[in-house]
Tab-separated table of C-alpha atoms and ligand atoms in Angstrom:
chain	number	residue	atom	x	y	z
A	877	MET	CA	-10.921	26.661	7.999
A	878	ARG	CA	-10.105	25.729	11.539
A	879	SER	CA	-13.368	27.237	12.755
A	880	GLU	CA	-15.156	25.400	9.981
A	881	SER	CA	-13.856	21.971	10.999
A	882	ARG	CA	-14.643	22.774	14.626
A	883	GLN	CA	-18.175	23.586	13.578
A	884	SER	CA	-18.600	20.317	11.760
A	885	SER	CA	-17.479	18.223	14.733
A	886	VAL	CA	-19.614	20.220	17.179
A	887	GLY	CA	-22.817	20.229	15.170
A	888	LEU	CA	-22.372	16.677	13.959
A	889	THR	CA	-26.082	15.954	13.742
A	890	SER	CA	-26.663	18.884	11.420
A	891	VAL	CA	-23.806	17.970	9.079
A	892	ILE	CA	-24.804	16.191	5.916
A	893	GLY	CA	-22.173	13.867	4.482
A	894	ALA	CA	-21.473	13.848	0.767
A	895	ASP	CA	-23.136	11.129	-1.282
A	896	PRO	CA	-20.917	9.308	-3.834
A	897	ALA	CA	-23.845	8.863	-6.245
A	898	ARG	CA	-24.650	12.599	-6.190
A	899	ILE	CA	-20.989	13.474	-6.839
A	900	ILE	CA	-20.870	11.125	-9.848
A	901	GLU	CA	-24.121	12.614	-11.129
A	902	ALA	CA	-22.681	16.136	-10.933
A	903	ILE	CA	-19.496	15.082	-12.763
A	904	ARG	CA	-21.611	13.484	-15.519
A	905	GLU	CA	-23.649	16.670	-15.763
A	906	VAL	CA	-20.450	18.552	-16.675
A	907	LEU	CA	-18.885	15.783	-18.788
A	908	PRO	CA	-21.699	13.748	-20.323
A	909	SER	CA	-20.047	12.134	-23.328
A	910	PRO	CA	-16.871	10.009	-23.073
A	911	ALA	CA	-17.172	6.576	-21.480
A	912	VAL	CA	-13.860	6.970	-19.698
A	913	LEU	CA	-12.881	10.256	-18.090
A	914	PRO	CA	-9.117	10.248	-17.458
A	915	LEU	CA	-7.743	12.502	-14.720
A	916	HIS	CA	-5.488	14.431	-17.102
A	917	GLU	CA	-4.329	13.418	-20.586
A	918	PRO	CA	-2.164	15.446	-22.956
A	919	ILE	CA	-3.546	16.976	-26.127
A	920	ILE	CA	-1.310	16.809	-29.227
A	921	SER	CA	-3.070	18.899	-31.849
A	922	GLY	CA	-0.845	21.920	-32.355
A	923	ARG	CA	2.453	22.054	-34.237
A	924	GLU	CA	3.939	19.042	-32.394
A	925	TRP	CA	4.146	16.865	-35.546
A	926	GLU	CA	5.744	19.636	-37.543
A	927	TYR	CA	8.428	20.395	-34.951
A	928	VAL	CA	9.242	16.775	-34.123
A	929	ARG	CA	9.465	16.019	-37.853
A	930	GLU	CA	11.940	18.878	-38.183
A	931	CYS	CA	14.152	17.187	-35.537
A	932	LEU	CA	13.925	13.862	-37.340
A	933	ASP	CA	14.563	15.357	-40.768
A	934	THR	CA	17.605	17.289	-39.601
A	935	GLY	CA	18.985	14.612	-37.271
A	936	TRP	CA	19.047	17.016	-34.313
A	937	VAL	CA	17.322	14.681	-31.874
A	938	SER	CA	19.563	14.824	-28.817
A	939	SER	CA	20.549	17.363	-26.204
A	940	VAL	CA	21.877	20.046	-28.532
A	941	GLY	CA	19.550	21.730	-30.992
A	942	THR	CA	17.531	24.767	-31.839
A	943	PHE	CA	14.369	23.635	-30.051
A	944	VAL	CA	16.205	23.353	-26.720
A	945	ASP	CA	17.300	26.992	-26.979
A	946	ARG	CA	13.934	28.102	-28.294
A	947	PHE	CA	12.019	26.268	-25.555
A	948	GLU	CA	14.248	27.850	-22.908
A	949	ARG	CA	13.674	31.332	-24.340
A	950	MET	CA	9.923	30.789	-24.585
A	951	LEU	CA	9.751	29.559	-20.980
A	952	ALA	CA	11.837	32.445	-19.644
A	953	GLU	CA	9.634	34.955	-21.434
A	954	ARG	CA	6.407	33.270	-20.402
A	955	CYS	CA	7.448	33.064	-16.749
A	956	ALA	CA	9.036	36.547	-16.712
A	957	VAL	CA	12.524	35.421	-15.657
A	958	GLN	CA	15.952	35.981	-17.184
A	959	ARG	CA	16.771	32.328	-17.733
A	960	ALA	CA	15.244	28.867	-18.009
A	961	VAL	CA	17.424	25.740	-17.988
A	962	VAL	CA	15.580	22.683	-19.274
A	963	MET	CA	16.238	19.197	-17.928
A	964	VAL	CA	15.103	15.582	-18.264
A	965	ASN	CA	12.347	15.956	-15.666
A	966	GLY	CA	11.037	18.120	-12.865
A	967	THR	CA	12.582	15.971	-10.136
A	968	ALA	CA	16.068	16.457	-11.626
A	969	ALA	CA	15.399	20.199	-11.898
A	970	LEU	CA	14.373	20.298	-8.221
A	971	GLN	CA	17.525	18.440	-7.199
A	972	VAL	CA	19.795	20.767	-9.175
A	973	ALA	CA	17.885	23.834	-7.927
A	974	LEU	CA	18.506	22.746	-4.335
A	975	GLN	CA	22.188	22.176	-5.059
A	976	VAL	CA	22.742	25.570	-6.689
A	977	ALA	CA	20.744	27.133	-3.841
A	978	GLY	CA	23.417	25.842	-1.452
A	979	VAL	CA	21.716	22.809	0.104
A	980	GLU	CA	24.425	20.441	1.341
A	981	ALA	CA	24.611	16.844	2.512
A	982	GLY	CA	23.413	16.611	6.122
A	983	ASP	CA	21.098	19.650	5.904
A	984	GLU	CA	17.356	19.651	6.494
A	985	VAL	CA	14.964	21.146	3.938
A	986	LEU	CA	11.427	22.247	4.816
A	987	VAL	CA	8.926	20.445	2.563
A	988	PRO	CA	5.139	20.243	2.811
A	989	SER	CA	3.864	16.752	3.546
A	990	LEU	CA	1.006	17.467	1.130
A	991	THR	CA	2.878	17.086	-2.161
A	992	PHE	CA	3.971	14.530	-4.722
A	993	VAL	CA	6.811	12.324	-3.470
A	994	ALA	CA	9.252	13.860	-5.983
A	995	THR	CA	9.577	17.027	-3.871
A	996	ALA	CA	10.995	15.043	-0.953
A	997	ASN	CA	12.966	12.691	-3.211
A	998	ALA	CA	14.843	15.660	-4.690
A	999	VAL	CA	15.900	16.590	-1.146
A	1000	SER	CA	17.054	13.008	-0.507
A	1001	TYR	CA	19.119	12.997	-3.722
A	1002	CYS	CA	21.071	15.916	-2.202
A	1003	GLU	CA	21.731	13.694	0.834
A	1004	ALA	CA	19.634	16.121	2.867
A	1005	THR	CA	16.590	15.287	5.008
A	1006	PRO	CA	13.053	16.526	4.378
A	1007	HIS	CA	11.537	18.255	7.412
A	1008	PHE	CA	7.774	18.203	6.935
A	1009	VAL	CA	5.632	21.302	7.406
A	1010	ASP	CA	1.894	21.922	7.420
A	1011	VAL	CA	-0.218	23.790	4.877
A	1012	GLU	CA	-3.069	26.308	4.823
A	1013	ALA	CA	-6.517	25.018	3.911
A	1014	SER	CA	-7.120	28.185	1.869
A	1015	THR	CA	-4.337	27.450	-0.672
A	1016	PHE	CA	-3.151	23.868	0.128
A	1017	GLY	CA	0.291	25.533	0.319
A	1018	VAL	CA	2.883	26.019	3.099
A	1019	ASP	CA	1.420	28.012	5.992
A	1020	ALA	CA	3.970	30.741	6.737
A	1021	ALA	CA	2.284	31.832	9.991
A	1022	THR	CA	2.376	28.459	11.768
A	1023	LEU	CA	5.784	27.679	10.274
A	1024	SER	CA	7.186	30.941	11.600
A	1025	SER	CA	6.187	30.208	15.192
A	1026	TYR	CA	7.337	26.601	14.841
A	1027	LEU	CA	10.779	27.685	13.627
A	1028	ALA	CA	11.032	30.347	16.326
A	1029	ALA	CA	10.471	27.642	18.957
A	1030	ASN	CA	12.520	24.855	17.368
A	1031	THR	CA	15.571	26.443	15.786
A	1032	GLU	CA	18.515	28.509	16.897
A	1033	GLN	CA	20.241	31.115	14.761
A	1034	LYS	CA	23.995	31.219	14.274
A	1035	ALA	CA	25.657	33.573	11.792
A	1036	GLY	CA	22.420	34.105	9.915
A	1037	ARG	CA	21.712	30.378	9.586
A	1038	SER	CA	19.029	28.277	11.286
A	1039	TYR	CA	19.734	25.031	13.120
A	1040	ASN	CA	17.210	22.455	14.299
A	1041	VAL	CA	17.685	22.369	18.085
A	1042	LYS	CA	16.617	18.697	18.266
A	1043	THR	CA	18.836	17.281	15.511
A	1044	GLY	CA	21.565	19.932	15.417
A	1045	ARG	CA	21.316	19.984	11.620
A	1046	ARG	CA	21.234	23.151	9.565
A	1047	ILE	CA	17.875	23.951	7.970
A	1048	SER	CA	18.991	25.440	4.688
A	1049	ALA	CA	15.932	25.780	2.435
A	1050	VAL	CA	12.168	25.645	2.072
A	1051	ILE	CA	10.211	24.332	-0.938
A	1052	PRO	CA	6.755	25.883	-1.305
A	1053	VAL	CA	4.607	23.740	-3.640
A	1054	HIS	CA	1.768	25.257	-5.678
A	1055	VAL	CA	-0.488	22.246	-5.195
A	1056	PHE	CA	-2.774	21.425	-8.176
A	1057	GLY	CA	-1.723	24.799	-9.648
A	1058	THR	CA	-3.015	26.942	-6.750
A	1059	PRO	CA	-0.378	29.526	-5.754
A	1060	VAL	CA	1.068	29.496	-2.250
A	1061	ASP	CA	0.818	32.774	-0.306
A	1062	MET	CA	4.414	33.620	-1.188
A	1063	GLU	CA	4.885	37.073	0.355
A	1064	ALA	CA	4.581	35.803	3.915
A	1065	LEU	CA	6.771	32.845	3.080
A	1066	LEU	CA	9.532	34.956	1.523
A	1067	ASP	CA	9.559	37.155	4.658
A	1068	LEU	CA	9.938	34.071	6.807
A	1069	ALA	CA	12.745	32.719	4.607
A	1070	LYS	CA	14.646	35.974	4.965
A	1071	LYS	CA	14.179	35.984	8.725
A	1072	PHE	CA	15.459	32.413	9.137
A	1073	GLY	CA	18.162	32.508	6.450
A	1074	LEU	CA	16.513	29.923	4.189
A	1075	ALA	CA	16.906	29.541	0.439
A	1076	VAL	CA	13.560	29.270	-1.370
A	1077	VAL	CA	13.002	26.852	-4.255
A	1078	GLU	CA	9.514	27.155	-5.711
A	1079	ASP	CA	8.037	23.826	-6.776
A	1080	ALA	CA	5.924	25.248	-9.602
A	1081	THR	CA	5.783	21.878	-11.367
A	1082	GLU	CA	1.972	21.983	-11.350
A	1083	ALA	CA	1.599	25.725	-11.775
A	1084	LEU	CA	2.793	26.782	-15.233
A	1085	GLY	CA	0.311	29.518	-16.214
A	1086	SER	CA	-0.780	30.321	-12.631
A	1087	THR	CA	-0.193	33.787	-11.219
A	1088	TYR	CA	0.203	35.171	-7.708
A	1089	LYS	CA	-0.578	38.893	-7.385
A	1090	LYS	CA	-0.260	39.106	-11.187
A	1091	ARG	CA	3.226	37.491	-11.223
A	1092	PRO	CA	3.840	34.060	-12.790
A	1093	CYS	CA	4.407	31.087	-10.518
A	1094	GLY	CA	7.976	29.893	-10.911
A	1095	SER	CA	9.265	33.495	-10.860
A	1096	LEU	CA	8.329	34.333	-7.280
A	1097	ALA	CA	11.500	33.124	-5.523
A	1098	ALA	CA	15.210	33.061	-6.414
A	1099	LEU	CA	14.678	29.640	-8.023
A	1100	GLY	CA	11.605	28.021	-9.540
A	1101	VAL	CA	11.034	24.584	-11.036
A	1102	LEU	CA	8.610	23.387	-13.728
A	1103	SER	CA	7.676	19.877	-14.906
A	1104	PHE	CA	6.575	18.741	-18.356
A	1105	ASN	CA	5.617	15.213	-17.383
A	1106	GLY	CA	2.852	13.573	-19.415
A	1107	ASN	CA	0.112	14.607	-16.995
A	1108	LYS	CA	1.129	18.248	-16.533
A	1109	ILE	CA	-0.544	21.202	-18.294
A	1110	VAL	CA	2.252	21.335	-20.913
A	1111	THR	CA	4.148	18.150	-21.698
A	1112	THR	CA	7.387	17.204	-23.435
A	1113	GLY	CA	6.778	13.508	-22.747
A	1114	GLY	CA	9.098	13.973	-19.779
A	1115	GLY	CA	10.961	17.116	-18.888
A	1116	GLY	CA	11.511	19.916	-16.431
A	1117	ALA	CA	13.070	23.341	-16.089
A	1118	LEU	CA	14.829	25.536	-13.596
A	1119	LEU	CA	13.857	29.226	-13.673
A	1120	THR	CA	15.960	32.060	-12.291
A	1121	ASN	CA	16.895	35.709	-12.749
A	1122	ASP	CA	20.475	34.956	-11.706
A	1123	THR	CA	22.499	34.261	-14.854
A	1124	THR	CA	25.471	32.913	-12.867
A	1125	ILE	CA	23.209	30.357	-11.207
A	1126	ALA	CA	21.631	29.472	-14.552
A	1127	ASP	CA	25.080	28.895	-16.080
A	1128	ARG	CA	26.081	26.766	-13.098
A	1129	ALA	CA	22.904	24.654	-13.408
A	1130	ARG	CA	23.441	24.217	-17.130
A	1131	HIS	CA	27.058	23.189	-16.552
A	1132	LEU	CA	26.147	20.668	-13.837
A	1133	THR	CA	23.449	19.102	-15.990
A	1134	THR	CA	25.779	18.641	-18.974
A	1135	THR	CA	28.299	16.453	-17.099
A	1136	ALA	CA	30.215	19.557	-15.919
A	1137	LYS	CA	32.211	19.412	-19.150
A	1138	LEU	CA	34.522	22.341	-19.848
A	1139	PRO	CA	33.962	23.754	-23.330
A	1140	HIS	CA	36.622	22.496	-25.754
A	1141	PRO	CA	36.443	21.207	-29.338
A	1142	TRP	CA	37.775	17.728	-28.487
A	1143	ALA	CA	39.045	17.385	-24.905
A	1144	TYR	CA	36.910	15.630	-22.288
A	1145	ARG	CA	37.597	17.646	-19.170
A	1146	HIS	CA	35.086	17.951	-16.350
A	1147	ASP	CA	35.464	20.112	-13.249
A	1148	ALA	CA	32.843	18.483	-10.999
A	1149	VAL	CA	30.705	15.368	-10.644
A	1150	GLY	CA	28.021	16.491	-13.068
A	1151	TYR	CA	24.842	14.913	-14.386
A	1152	ASN	CA	23.480	13.909	-17.757
A	1153	TYR	CA	20.206	15.773	-17.158
A	1154	ARG	CA	19.795	17.904	-20.306
A	1155	LEU	CA	16.479	17.741	-22.148
A	1156	PRO	CA	16.784	16.227	-25.669
A	1157	ASN	CA	15.868	18.402	-28.646
A	1158	LEU	CA	13.048	15.989	-29.588
A	1159	ASN	CA	11.336	16.639	-26.277
A	1160	ALA	CA	11.983	20.370	-26.498
A	1161	ALA	CA	10.310	20.387	-29.935
A	1162	LEU	CA	7.167	18.966	-28.324
A	1163	GLY	CA	7.481	21.566	-25.583
A	1164	CYS	CA	7.630	24.503	-28.029
A	1165	ALA	CA	4.451	23.340	-29.747
A	1166	GLN	CA	2.677	22.761	-26.432
A	1167	LEU	CA	3.747	26.049	-24.895
A	1168	GLU	CA	2.376	27.970	-27.885
A	1169	ARG	CA	-1.065	26.888	-26.670
A	1170	LEU	CA	-0.701	27.540	-22.960
A	1171	ASP	CA	-3.135	30.473	-22.870
A	1172	GLU	CA	-5.766	28.414	-24.638
A	1173	LEU	CA	-5.237	25.464	-22.254
A	1174	VAL	CA	-5.438	27.640	-19.139
A	1175	ALA	CA	-8.585	29.414	-20.365
A	1176	ALA	CA	-10.291	26.101	-21.115
A	1177	LYS	CA	-9.376	24.685	-17.719
A	1178	ARG	CA	-10.626	27.747	-15.855
A	1179	GLU	CA	-13.858	27.434	-17.746
A	1180	LEU	CA	-14.105	23.726	-16.856
A	1181	ALA	CA	-13.579	24.626	-13.187
A	1182	GLU	CA	-16.485	27.104	-13.413
A	1183	ARG	CA	-18.721	24.468	-14.973
A	1184	TYR	CA	-17.862	22.074	-12.147
A	1185	ARG	CA	-18.522	24.852	-9.613
A	1186	ALA	CA	-21.996	25.411	-11.026
A	1187	ALA	CA	-22.809	21.683	-11.135
A	1188	PHE	CA	-21.743	21.175	-7.512
A	1189	ARG	CA	-23.520	24.254	-6.142
A	1190	ASN	CA	-26.456	22.211	-4.912
A	1191	VAL	CA	-24.653	18.990	-4.048
A	1192	PRO	CA	-24.653	18.670	-0.247
A	1193	GLY	CA	-21.538	17.932	1.789
A	1194	CYS	CA	-18.938	19.212	-0.676
A	1195	ARG	CA	-17.916	22.149	-2.866
A	1196	ILE	CA	-15.452	23.001	-5.586
A	1197	PHE	CA	-12.311	24.469	-4.036
A	1198	GLU	CA	-11.940	28.214	-4.548
A	1199	ALA	CA	-8.470	29.784	-4.558
A	1200	PRO	CA	-8.004	33.173	-2.811
A	1201	SER	CA	-8.678	36.246	-4.949
A	1202	PHE	CA	-5.006	37.376	-4.986
A	1203	THR	CA	-4.215	34.302	-7.080
A	1204	LYS	CA	-5.195	33.126	-10.515
A	1205	PRO	CA	-4.635	29.366	-10.649
A	1206	ASN	CA	-4.112	27.510	-13.944
A	1207	CYS	CA	-6.741	24.992	-12.732
A	1208	TRP	CA	-4.414	22.118	-13.679
A	1209	LEU	CA	-6.550	19.821	-11.543
A	1210	VAL	CA	-9.944	20.869	-10.183
A	1211	PRO	CA	-10.241	19.871	-6.510
A	1212	LEU	CA	-13.587	18.995	-4.968
A	1213	LEU	CA	-13.484	19.490	-1.205
A	1214	LEU	CA	-15.646	17.465	1.196
A	1215	ASP	CA	-17.054	19.562	4.051
A	1216	TYR	CA	-15.403	17.307	6.599
A	1217	PRO	CA	-12.831	14.484	6.582
A	1218	ASP	CA	-14.412	11.151	5.736
A	1219	ARG	CA	-11.994	8.459	4.582
A	1220	ALA	CA	-14.714	5.816	4.303
A	1221	MET	CA	-16.848	7.990	2.037
A	1222	LEU	CA	-13.769	8.920	-0.010
A	1223	GLU	CA	-12.918	5.231	-0.586
A	1224	GLN	CA	-16.529	4.446	-1.432
A	1225	PHE	CA	-16.646	7.301	-3.937
A	1226	LEU	CA	-13.334	6.324	-5.601
A	1227	GLN	CA	-14.552	2.709	-5.963
A	1228	ALA	CA	-17.816	3.791	-7.563
A	1229	ALA	CA	-16.232	6.476	-9.734
A	1230	HIS	CA	-13.527	4.183	-11.138
A	1231	ALA	CA	-16.141	1.484	-11.802
A	1232	ALA	CA	-18.025	4.145	-13.806
A	1233	GLY	CA	-14.887	5.122	-15.783
A	1234	ILE	CA	-14.398	8.389	-13.893
A	1235	LEU	CA	-10.716	8.329	-13.007
A	1236	ALA	CA	-10.847	10.853	-10.153
A	1237	ARG	CA	-8.016	10.715	-7.621
A	1238	PRO	CA	-7.559	11.549	-3.951
A	1239	ALA	CA	-4.704	13.801	-2.793
A	1240	TRP	CA	-1.370	12.041	-2.283
A	1241	GLU	CA	-0.746	9.892	0.750
A	1242	PRO	CA	0.930	12.518	2.958
A	1243	LEU	CA	4.676	12.027	2.722
A	1244	HIS	CA	5.207	11.665	6.465
A	1245	HIS	CA	3.097	8.478	6.258
A	1246	LEU	CA	5.393	6.856	3.677
A	1247	GLN	CA	7.871	4.247	4.834
A	1248	SER	CA	10.852	6.134	3.406
A	1249	TYR	CA	9.909	9.354	5.146
A	1250	ARG	CA	8.064	8.423	8.304
A	1251	ASP	CA	11.092	8.957	10.562
A	1252	CYS	CA	11.855	12.432	9.234
A	1253	PRO	CA	11.419	15.495	11.451
A	1254	ALA	CA	7.971	17.064	11.164
A	1255	MET	CA	5.972	19.857	12.743
A	1256	PRO	CA	2.380	19.055	13.809
A	1257	LEU	CA	0.418	18.452	10.576
A	1258	PRO	CA	-3.292	18.780	11.487
A	1259	ILE	CA	-4.379	20.610	8.318
A	1260	THR	CA	-2.573	18.135	6.054
A	1261	GLU	CA	-4.204	15.201	7.894
A	1262	ASN	CA	-7.579	16.899	7.576
A	1263	LEU	CA	-7.250	17.786	3.880
A	1264	VAL	CA	-6.110	14.376	2.647
A	1265	GLU	CA	-9.423	12.949	3.810
A	1266	ARG	CA	-11.371	15.698	2.042
A	1267	ILE	CA	-9.760	16.251	-1.370
A	1268	ILE	CA	-11.013	14.669	-4.594
A	1269	CYS	CA	-9.263	15.690	-7.847
A	1270	LEU	CA	-11.827	15.689	-10.641
A	1271	PRO	CA	-11.060	14.734	-14.264
A	1272	SER	CA	-9.490	17.962	-15.584
A	1273	GLY	CA	-7.697	17.213	-18.876
A	1274	PRO	CA	-7.680	19.669	-21.761
A	1275	ALA	CA	-9.821	17.452	-24.017
A	1276	LEU	CA	-12.504	17.260	-21.308
A	1277	ALA	CA	-12.231	21.034	-21.032
A	1278	GLY	CA	-13.168	21.249	-24.704
A	1279	VAL	CA	-9.741	21.861	-26.277
A	1280	LYS	CA	-9.715	20.376	-29.780
B	1596	LIG	C1	5.161	16.380	-11.274
B	1596	LIG	C2	5.699	16.863	-9.990
B	1596	LIG	C3	7.079	16.845	-9.684
B	1596	LIG	C4	8.126	16.172	-10.495
B	1596	LIG	O1	8.131	16.317	-11.817
B	1596	LIG	P1	8.590	15.136	-12.795
B	1596	LIG	O2	8.750	15.878	-14.069
B	1596	LIG	O3	7.501	14.130	-12.824
B	1596	LIG	O4	9.881	14.588	-12.286
B	1596	LIG	C5	7.502	17.419	-8.495
B	1596	LIG	N1	6.634	17.949	-7.628
B	1596	LIG	C6	5.317	17.950	-7.858
B	1596	LIG	C7	4.406	18.575	-6.850
B	1596	LIG	C8	4.797	17.403	-9.027
B	1596	LIG	O5	3.476	17.389	-9.238
């Protein structure tokens, strides 16, 4: 990737920029019919009505109920972990995951700048500080190689823990994010985490159904987090889950998210400042119905990605992103990648696309640009800066992918 961007700046005259009109044409070739093409909308055509009706008929609508337990079991099985603990949303699950991983107030947590703001917000809720790290262009995920040399030069080790030499703060964890459902190269990252004494919390909120070297995303580190927000591949309206093989940690997370109440038939006794973060049964009922169709959704999305790939084969100046062969992404969102960064063209395209009802989106504003996070520590972020001016997320919802 680095050699590629060097090439494009050297041979500038030979580089052909992408043309917004040609991109729109290619999208319409794949998706000719609907007038408006949303980025990602849920599909409610399985057993959702049946399960939600069961909640309503029985009165089990709140945070205790059979669908909560069933959804947790289904998730654990699907993601090949011992336990899943469901919560009100993915951000809450990230926060609790960091807490049970041992992140404390005053720590720093390594977070990619190329992610949704929730990843960094979860760190802030722990009264810790995000420390932004760069990504690889081949996966959009944390680059273990550059991070390793950065940490070697900028931290000191004491009793198996890493401290930022500039701020003096402990760096206690790293959050790899499987951006748009593309798995991070986790093996290298787990090695690095071991070397520097970091806890690893996998932000798999976009990656339910993705695999890395045949293993499900969310199960690759000690702790993984999923989201079931309305725009994710499986939705509960709003919801999230923590995944782990450590039953003690799962019990702790469950306890913390149910106000840390000690079990007793009538007494209200709590042994910590807990949270009211448990997922209601109504939402879990939706989740069970949605999760039953995950294989179908993933297959349809992979197929949509292939149709986009074919349509863009002859469109100059851009290509459909291709994940490395050791991964199988869920293709939650299909990214189109411009050959070189071009913010003006990107803006022009988004204007034209939205005017035409094609609700494509750019990548997020990198977090180190946001007012709340601009003063946080950060390593050099050249790949992030490059990618945010090249990424276009194409309409990728299940209905557009042909799911009925
Ligand atoms: C959706 C998302 C979250 C948060 O999930 P919510 O359920 O919306 O709170 C966190 N990180 C990333 C990368 C996400 O896409």
